[in-house]
Amino acid sequence: MYSLFFKLIFQRMDPEKAHHLAFRWIRLAARIPVLRTFAAAVLAPRYKELRVEALGRRMHGPFGLAAGFDKNAVAVDGMAMLGFDHVEIGTVTAEPQPGNPKKRLFRLVPDRALINRMGFNNDGSAAVAARLAARNPVFRTTLGVNIGKTKVVPEDAAIADYVTSTERLAGHADYLVVNVSSPNTPGLRNLQAVDHLRPLLSAVREAADRTVQGRRVPLLVKIAPDLADEDVDAVADLAVELGLDGIIATNTTIARESLGLASDPALVQETGGLSGAPVKARSLEVLRRLYARVGDRVTLVGVGGIENAEDAWQRILAGATLVQGYSAFVYEGPFYARAIHKGLAARLRNSPYATLADAVGAEHKKVTSP
C-alpha cells in the first residue's frame, strides 16, 4: 500500500516538502494517546531474542534511525512509535544555521537512493538542548546526539565549536556522535585525518566528562565510506588508543561513477552526499575492515544501504552491534522497522547463534578460527 502511495503522492512532490509533510504526520500521531498506542502496537512489536546491550544501554533491538531525519529532536517519540530501537538526532551545530540553498535533496528512485546537500540545517545546540530538557518521553528509546561543525567556523576553531555543543547536549544524550564525515560542510572531512581527529575527540571526551557528572556519556565518531583503507585502519587504531566507545560506518559518499547508477545522469551529478542502496557494498566493506582491526573492543554501528532484514543481518555478521537506516525509510515507509525486526528474528532463530550478541562478527570469527 505504501509503495502505491509513494508513487502517486510523495514521488510527485519535492523531496524536502514530502519529508516535512511526513514528519508532521508522525509528530501528530505521537501526540494522540490512542493513536500512538495503536501505531506502536502494529509497527513496533518487540522480539525478546533481539534485545541487545550496547553503549551502556539495554535496547529492545539493534535497529535505529540514523542522524539526518530528525535534526532538531522534535519527533523522538514519533520515531520510537514507528519501531526504531534508538534514535539519533542531528546533526546539530553550535550555532543555528539554515543550511545550503534549496533545492538540496534529490531522489534517485531507480537506484533507491538519495542525494542531499542539506548543509547541517538545524536550530543550533542551545535550542536543541532546551527542547531535550523539556522533553517528557512517552516511549522508552535510546537517544543519540550527533554533533557537527558550524559552517562559518574556520577549521582551526572547530574544536571549540564541537566543545560548545558537547557542553550543551551531552547531559541529554545516551550517546554522543562526532560527525566529521558529511561532504556538505566545507573542510569538515579534513577532520577525519588522525592528526586532526585525535585532539578533537580528546577535547569532546574531556568536555563530556566535565559537563556530565555521575555517568560516562559514550562517545562515537562517524566516518565516510570514501576514506582510503589505510585511513580506515588509522581511525580504528585511534579509537582503541583513545578508548572511544564506538564508530559509525558509514556516512554518505561523494562517489558516483563507480556505483553503476541507473538514474538520470543529470540527477546523478548533483553535488552532495549519496545515500541508500548504492553505498551498501562499500559501507559493508568498511565495517568488515573495522571489525578485523578492533574486534569487540569498540562498538561498531553499521549504516548505509540497509534496505531489509538481510542487509541488517549481514552487518551484524560483519561486526555491527547496532545498525541504522534512513534512506530506505523514504522508500519503505512506516512498516520499515517492523519488517527489519521480523526478518532479523527469523534469521536469528534459523542460525547457529543462541543470541544476537553471538552473531556479531561471526563471519570474521569463522574465517579466522582454526
Short mmCIF file of C-alpha atoms in Angstrom, two decimals:
data_model
loop_
_atom_site.label_atom_id
_atom_site.label_comp_id
_atom_site.label_asym_id
_atom_site.label_seq_id
_atom_site.Cartn_x
_atom_site.Cartn_y
_atom_site.Cartn_z
CA MET A 1 0.00 0.00 0.00
CA TYR A 2 2.77 2.44 0.91
CA SER A 3 4.58 1.81 -2.38
CA LEU A 4 1.46 2.90 -4.26
CA PHE A 5 1.06 5.93 -2.01
CA PHE A 6 4.71 6.82 -2.63
CA LYS A 7 4.32 6.60 -6.41
CA LEU A 8 1.07 8.57 -6.52
CA ILE A 9 1.86 11.29 -3.98
CA PHE A 10 5.34 11.51 -2.47
CA GLN A 11 7.22 10.82 -5.69
CA ARG A 12 5.41 13.73 -7.34
CA MET A 13 6.34 16.12 -4.53
CA ASP A 14 9.57 17.98 -3.93
CA PRO A 15 11.58 15.61 -1.69
CA GLU A 16 12.15 18.13 1.08
CA LYS A 17 8.47 19.14 1.15
CA ALA A 18 7.48 15.46 1.25
CA HIS A 19 9.86 14.93 4.15
CA HIS A 20 8.33 17.78 6.14
CA LEU A 21 4.80 16.54 5.39
CA ALA A 22 5.57 13.01 6.55
CA PHE A 23 7.37 14.42 9.57
CA ARG A 24 4.31 16.44 10.57
CA TRP A 25 2.10 13.34 10.35
CA ILE A 26 4.49 11.35 12.53
CA ARG A 27 4.66 14.10 15.14
CA LEU A 28 0.87 14.49 15.15
CA ALA A 29 0.27 10.76 15.58
CA ALA A 30 2.72 10.65 18.50
CA ARG A 31 0.76 13.39 20.30
CA ILE A 32 -2.55 11.48 20.26
CA PRO A 33 -2.51 8.81 23.02
CA VAL A 34 -4.88 6.30 21.46
CA LEU A 35 -3.37 6.66 18.00
CA ARG A 36 0.23 6.35 19.14
CA THR A 37 -0.57 3.30 21.27
CA PHE A 38 -2.24 1.59 18.33
CA ALA A 39 0.55 2.59 15.94
CA ALA A 40 3.26 1.29 18.27
CA ALA A 41 1.40 -2.00 18.75
CA VAL A 42 1.31 -2.52 14.97
CA LEU A 43 4.63 -1.02 13.92
CA ALA A 44 6.87 -1.73 16.90
CA PRO A 45 6.31 -5.31 18.08
CA ARG A 46 9.05 -6.49 20.44
CA TYR A 47 11.13 -9.64 20.00
CA LYS A 48 12.88 -10.78 23.16
CA GLU A 49 15.59 -12.52 21.18
CA LEU A 50 16.62 -9.21 19.58
CA ARG A 51 17.36 -7.40 22.84
CA VAL A 52 20.87 -6.00 22.91
CA GLU A 53 23.20 -4.32 25.36
CA ALA A 54 25.33 -1.65 23.76
CA LEU A 55 26.90 1.64 24.78
CA GLY A 56 25.86 1.02 28.34
CA ARG A 57 22.20 0.70 27.39
CA ARG A 58 19.69 -2.13 27.17
CA MET A 59 17.75 -1.77 23.94
CA HIS A 60 14.69 -3.55 22.55
CA GLY A 61 16.68 -4.37 19.43
CA PRO A 62 19.66 -3.34 17.31
CA PHE A 63 17.89 -1.23 14.68
CA GLY A 64 17.87 2.55 14.93
CA LEU A 65 17.23 5.69 12.94
CA ALA A 66 20.35 7.34 11.56
CA ALA A 67 21.05 11.04 12.05
CA GLY A 68 19.60 13.40 9.47
CA PHE A 69 15.90 12.63 9.68
CA ASP A 70 15.15 14.35 12.99
CA LYS A 71 17.72 17.12 13.00
CA ASN A 72 16.19 19.13 15.83
CA ALA A 73 14.87 16.47 18.24
CA VAL A 74 11.23 17.25 17.56
CA ALA A 75 9.96 13.71 16.88
CA VAL A 76 11.93 11.27 19.04
CA ASP A 77 8.76 9.65 20.38
CA GLY A 78 7.29 9.55 16.90
CA MET A 79 10.26 7.60 15.57
CA ALA A 80 10.20 5.25 18.57
CA MET A 81 6.49 4.74 17.85
CA LEU A 82 7.47 3.55 14.36
CA GLY A 83 9.72 0.88 15.85
CA PHE A 84 13.22 2.33 15.90
CA ASP A 85 15.15 0.96 18.87
CA HIS A 86 17.38 4.01 19.08
CA VAL A 87 17.00 7.44 17.54
CA GLU A 88 19.99 9.56 16.60
CA ILE A 89 19.11 13.23 16.27
CA GLY A 90 21.12 15.87 14.43
CA THR A 91 23.47 16.75 13.04
CA VAL A 92 23.39 19.68 15.50
CA THR A 93 25.87 22.55 15.29
CA ALA A 94 26.87 25.06 17.96
CA GLU A 95 25.14 27.91 16.13
CA PRO A 96 21.80 27.75 14.31
CA GLN A 97 22.12 27.72 10.56
CA PRO A 98 19.70 27.50 7.60
CA GLY A 99 21.81 25.05 5.60
CA ASN A 100 22.52 25.26 1.91
CA PRO A 101 20.21 26.93 -0.62
CA LYS A 102 17.31 24.89 -1.94
CA LYS A 103 16.91 22.67 -3.93
CA ARG A 104 19.16 20.43 -1.86
CA LEU A 105 17.53 17.00 -1.61
CA PHE A 106 17.06 14.65 -4.57
CA ARG A 107 15.57 11.19 -5.02
CA LEU A 108 17.23 8.65 -7.30
CA VAL A 109 14.24 6.31 -7.41
CA PRO A 110 15.63 3.69 -9.86
CA ASP A 111 18.65 3.36 -7.56
CA ARG A 112 16.66 3.55 -4.32
CA ALA A 113 18.98 6.33 -3.25
CA LEU A 114 19.06 9.96 -2.15
CA ILE A 115 21.46 12.81 -2.77
CA ASN A 116 21.48 15.56 -0.17
CA ARG A 117 23.44 18.73 0.31
CA MET A 118 21.40 19.99 3.22
CA GLY A 119 24.41 21.54 4.97
CA PHE A 120 23.54 20.81 8.61
CA ASN A 121 20.37 22.93 8.67
CA ASN A 122 19.35 22.98 12.33
CA ASP A 123 18.20 25.15 15.23
CA GLY A 124 21.59 25.15 16.98
CA SER A 125 22.72 23.28 20.08
CA ALA A 126 21.26 25.74 22.60
CA ALA A 127 17.75 25.40 21.18
CA VAL A 128 18.01 21.63 20.80
CA ALA A 129 19.32 21.29 24.36
CA ALA A 130 16.37 23.29 25.67
CA ARG A 131 13.97 21.10 23.71
CA LEU A 132 15.52 17.92 25.09
CA ALA A 133 15.47 19.31 28.64
CA ALA A 134 11.73 19.95 28.33
CA ARG A 135 11.00 16.58 26.73
CA ASN A 136 8.66 14.19 28.57
CA PRO A 137 9.32 10.83 26.90
CA VAL A 138 6.34 8.65 26.02
CA PHE A 139 8.29 5.68 24.70
CA ARG A 140 11.47 4.18 26.08
CA THR A 141 14.19 4.59 23.49
CA THR A 142 17.92 5.26 23.37
CA LEU A 143 18.77 8.79 22.26
CA GLY A 144 21.91 9.55 20.31
CA VAL A 145 23.03 13.12 19.67
CA ASN A 146 25.10 13.78 16.56
CA ILE A 147 27.15 16.99 16.54
CA GLY A 148 28.99 18.75 13.72
CA LYS A 149 30.89 21.92 12.89
CA THR A 150 29.12 25.23 12.27
CA LYS A 151 29.73 26.15 8.63
CA VAL A 152 31.13 29.64 9.24
CA VAL A 153 33.59 28.43 11.86
CA PRO A 154 37.10 28.04 10.39
CA GLU A 155 38.83 24.69 10.63
CA ASP A 156 41.30 25.94 13.25
CA ALA A 157 38.38 26.83 15.55
CA ALA A 158 36.49 23.58 15.02
CA ILE A 159 37.42 22.02 18.34
CA ALA A 160 35.95 24.89 20.36
CA ASP A 161 32.80 24.70 18.23
CA TYR A 162 32.33 20.98 18.95
CA VAL A 163 33.09 21.54 22.64
CA THR A 164 30.34 24.16 22.87
CA SER A 165 27.80 21.70 21.50
CA THR A 166 29.11 18.97 23.78
CA GLU A 167 28.72 21.13 26.87
CA ARG A 168 25.13 21.92 25.92
CA LEU A 169 23.99 18.50 24.73
CA ALA A 170 25.99 15.75 26.44
CA GLY A 171 23.79 15.74 29.52
CA HIS A 172 20.74 14.90 27.38
CA ALA A 173 22.42 12.18 25.31
CA ASP A 174 22.53 8.44 25.87
CA TYR A 175 25.45 8.56 23.47
CA LEU A 176 27.24 11.33 21.59
CA VAL A 177 28.50 11.21 17.98
CA VAL A 178 31.18 13.42 16.46
CA ASN A 179 30.33 13.85 12.78
CA VAL A 180 33.42 14.63 10.71
CA SER A 181 32.23 12.92 7.55
CA SER A 182 29.49 14.95 5.90
CA PRO A 183 30.56 16.20 2.45
CA ASN A 184 28.28 19.24 2.70
CA THR A 185 30.26 21.42 5.11
CA PRO A 186 33.47 22.77 3.56
CA GLY A 187 36.59 21.37 5.20
CA LEU A 188 34.71 19.04 7.54
CA ARG A 189 36.10 15.82 6.11
CA ASN A 190 39.63 17.11 6.68
CA LEU A 191 38.97 16.48 10.37
CA GLN A 192 38.91 12.71 9.70
CA ALA A 193 42.70 12.78 9.37
CA VAL A 194 44.08 11.28 12.57
CA ASP A 195 46.27 14.30 13.34
CA HIS A 196 43.13 16.47 13.43
CA LEU A 197 40.80 13.82 14.84
CA ARG A 198 42.87 12.94 17.92
CA PRO A 199 42.74 16.41 19.57
CA LEU A 200 39.10 16.86 18.54
CA LEU A 201 37.90 13.61 20.08
CA SER A 202 40.06 14.15 23.16
CA ALA A 203 38.55 17.61 23.68
CA VAL A 204 34.99 16.36 23.24
CA ARG A 205 35.64 13.48 25.64
CA GLU A 206 37.03 15.86 28.26
CA ALA A 207 34.10 18.27 27.80
CA ALA A 208 31.54 15.49 28.17
CA ASP A 209 33.21 14.17 31.33
CA ARG A 210 33.45 17.66 32.78
CA THR A 211 29.85 18.53 31.97
CA VAL A 212 28.07 15.32 32.94
CA GLN A 213 28.64 14.13 36.49
CA GLY A 214 27.77 10.66 37.69
CA ARG A 215 27.82 8.81 34.38
CA ARG A 216 30.03 8.40 31.35
CA VAL A 217 28.44 9.50 28.08
CA PRO A 218 29.57 7.08 25.35
CA LEU A 219 31.42 8.81 22.51
CA LEU A 220 31.42 7.67 18.89
CA VAL A 221 32.78 9.02 15.62
CA LYS A 222 31.05 8.77 12.24
CA ILE A 223 33.28 8.22 9.22
CA ALA A 224 32.86 8.41 5.45
CA PRO A 225 32.85 5.47 3.04
CA ASP A 226 35.29 7.41 0.87
CA LEU A 227 38.20 7.00 3.28
CA ALA A 228 41.12 5.01 1.89
CA ASP A 229 41.62 1.65 3.57
CA GLU A 230 44.75 2.82 5.37
CA ASP A 231 42.80 5.78 6.77
CA VAL A 232 40.05 3.45 7.98
CA ASP A 233 42.75 1.46 9.78
CA ALA A 234 44.17 4.65 11.27
CA VAL A 235 40.76 5.69 12.65
CA ALA A 236 40.27 2.20 14.06
CA ASP A 237 43.63 2.34 15.81
CA LEU A 238 42.88 5.82 17.15
CA ALA A 239 39.53 4.63 18.53
CA VAL A 240 41.31 1.92 20.50
CA GLU A 241 44.05 4.31 21.62
CA LEU A 242 41.58 6.89 22.95
CA GLY A 243 39.16 4.36 24.44
CA LEU A 244 36.43 5.51 22.08
CA ASP A 245 33.11 3.76 22.61
CA GLY A 246 32.12 3.32 19.00
CA ILE A 247 32.49 4.01 15.29
CA ILE A 248 29.59 4.56 12.91
CA ALA A 249 30.29 3.26 9.42
CA THR A 250 29.38 4.97 7.21
CA ASN A 251 28.10 8.39 6.19
CA THR A 252 27.14 9.35 2.62
CA THR A 253 29.51 9.09 -0.33
CA ILE A 254 30.66 11.60 -2.92
CA ALA A 255 31.41 8.73 -5.35
CA ARG A 256 29.25 8.38 -8.47
CA GLU A 257 30.92 6.76 -11.47
CA SER A 258 31.92 3.51 -9.79
CA LEU A 259 28.43 2.76 -8.47
CA GLY A 260 26.61 1.80 -11.68
CA LEU A 261 23.77 4.23 -11.09
CA ALA A 262 20.71 3.91 -13.33
CA SER A 263 19.08 7.27 -12.64
CA ASP A 264 19.04 10.31 -14.93
CA PRO A 265 22.71 11.33 -15.42
CA ALA A 266 21.87 14.98 -14.75
CA LEU A 267 20.37 13.98 -11.41
CA VAL A 268 23.27 11.70 -10.55
CA GLN A 269 25.72 14.57 -10.97
CA GLU A 270 24.02 16.77 -8.39
CA THR A 271 26.56 17.64 -5.71
CA GLY A 272 26.13 16.30 -2.21
CA GLY A 273 26.25 13.04 -0.34
CA LEU A 274 24.74 9.94 -1.92
CA SER A 275 22.98 7.51 0.42
CA GLY A 276 20.89 4.40 0.04
CA ALA A 277 21.38 1.15 -1.84
CA PRO A 278 24.41 2.22 -3.93
CA VAL A 279 26.57 2.79 -0.84
CA LYS A 280 25.76 -0.64 0.58
CA ALA A 281 28.80 -2.54 -0.69
CA ARG A 282 31.41 0.00 0.40
CA SER A 283 29.79 0.57 3.80
CA LEU A 284 29.85 -3.17 4.43
CA GLU A 285 33.47 -3.34 3.30
CA VAL A 286 34.47 -0.56 5.70
CA LEU A 287 32.60 -2.26 8.54
CA ARG A 288 34.39 -5.55 7.91
CA ARG A 289 37.74 -3.79 7.88
CA LEU A 290 36.98 -2.00 11.13
CA TYR A 291 35.93 -5.19 12.91
CA ALA A 292 39.03 -7.01 11.71
CA ARG A 293 41.03 -4.19 13.30
CA VAL A 294 39.19 -3.55 16.57
CA GLY A 295 37.21 -6.73 17.23
CA ASP A 296 34.97 -6.39 20.25
CA ARG A 297 36.98 -3.56 21.80
CA VAL A 298 34.90 -0.87 20.08
CA THR A 299 31.16 -0.95 19.38
CA LEU A 300 30.50 -0.71 15.64
CA VAL A 301 27.33 0.73 14.15
CA GLY A 302 26.54 -0.27 10.57
CA VAL A 303 24.68 2.18 8.36
CA GLY A 304 24.44 2.78 4.63
CA GLY A 305 22.15 0.94 2.23
CA ILE A 306 20.27 -1.12 4.81
CA GLU A 307 17.04 -1.81 2.94
CA ASN A 308 15.84 -5.01 4.56
CA ALA A 309 16.47 -7.58 7.26
CA GLU A 310 19.06 -9.42 5.19
CA ASP A 311 21.12 -6.24 4.87
CA ALA A 312 20.91 -5.71 8.64
CA TRP A 313 21.82 -9.34 9.32
CA GLN A 314 24.89 -9.11 7.07
CA ARG A 315 26.07 -6.03 9.02
CA ILE A 316 25.69 -7.90 12.30
CA LEU A 317 27.63 -10.90 10.99
CA ALA A 318 30.29 -8.47 9.74
CA GLY A 319 30.74 -6.92 13.19
CA ALA A 320 27.98 -4.38 13.86
CA THR A 321 26.34 -4.49 17.26
CA LEU A 322 23.85 -1.85 16.13
CA VAL A 323 22.53 -0.98 12.68
CA GLN A 324 20.79 2.13 11.39
CA GLY A 325 18.63 3.11 8.45
CA TYR A 326 17.43 6.31 6.85
CA SER A 327 17.19 6.42 3.05
CA ALA A 328 15.28 3.14 2.78
CA PHE A 329 12.73 4.55 5.23
CA VAL A 330 11.75 7.01 2.48
CA TYR A 331 11.06 4.14 0.08
CA GLU A 332 9.73 1.52 2.51
CA GLY A 333 7.50 3.71 4.67
CA PRO A 334 6.14 3.16 8.18
CA PHE A 335 6.48 -0.64 8.15
CA TYR A 336 10.24 -0.41 7.54
CA ALA A 337 11.41 -1.06 11.12
CA ARG A 338 8.75 -3.72 11.67
CA ALA A 339 9.96 -5.68 8.64
CA ILE A 340 13.59 -5.39 9.77
CA HIS A 341 12.78 -6.73 13.24
CA LYS A 342 10.62 -9.57 11.98
CA GLY A 343 13.25 -10.64 9.47
CA LEU A 344 16.11 -10.41 11.96
CA ALA A 345 14.24 -12.50 14.50
CA ALA A 346 13.59 -15.17 11.87
CA ARG A 347 17.25 -15.21 10.79
CA LEU A 348 18.47 -15.49 14.34
CA ARG A 349 16.10 -18.41 15.04
CA ASN A 350 17.36 -20.22 11.95
CA SER A 351 21.02 -19.53 12.70
CA PRO A 352 23.51 -21.45 14.85
CA TYR A 353 23.75 -18.49 17.26
CA ALA A 354 21.99 -18.54 20.61
CA THR A 355 21.84 -14.75 20.91
CA LEU A 356 22.22 -11.73 18.68
CA ALA A 357 25.46 -10.91 20.51
CA ASP A 358 26.85 -14.29 19.43
CA ALA A 359 26.21 -13.34 15.80
CA VAL A 360 28.15 -10.08 15.96
CA GLY A 361 31.31 -10.51 13.90
CA ALA A 362 30.57 -14.22 13.37
CA GLU A 363 31.70 -14.24 9.75
CA HIS A 364 35.13 -12.98 10.77
CA LYS A 365 35.44 -15.43 13.63
CA LYS A 366 34.52 -18.29 11.29
CA VAL A 367 37.24 -17.29 8.84
CA THR A 368 39.93 -16.88 11.50
CA SER A 369 39.07 -19.91 13.66
CA PRO A 370 41.48 -22.87 13.47
#
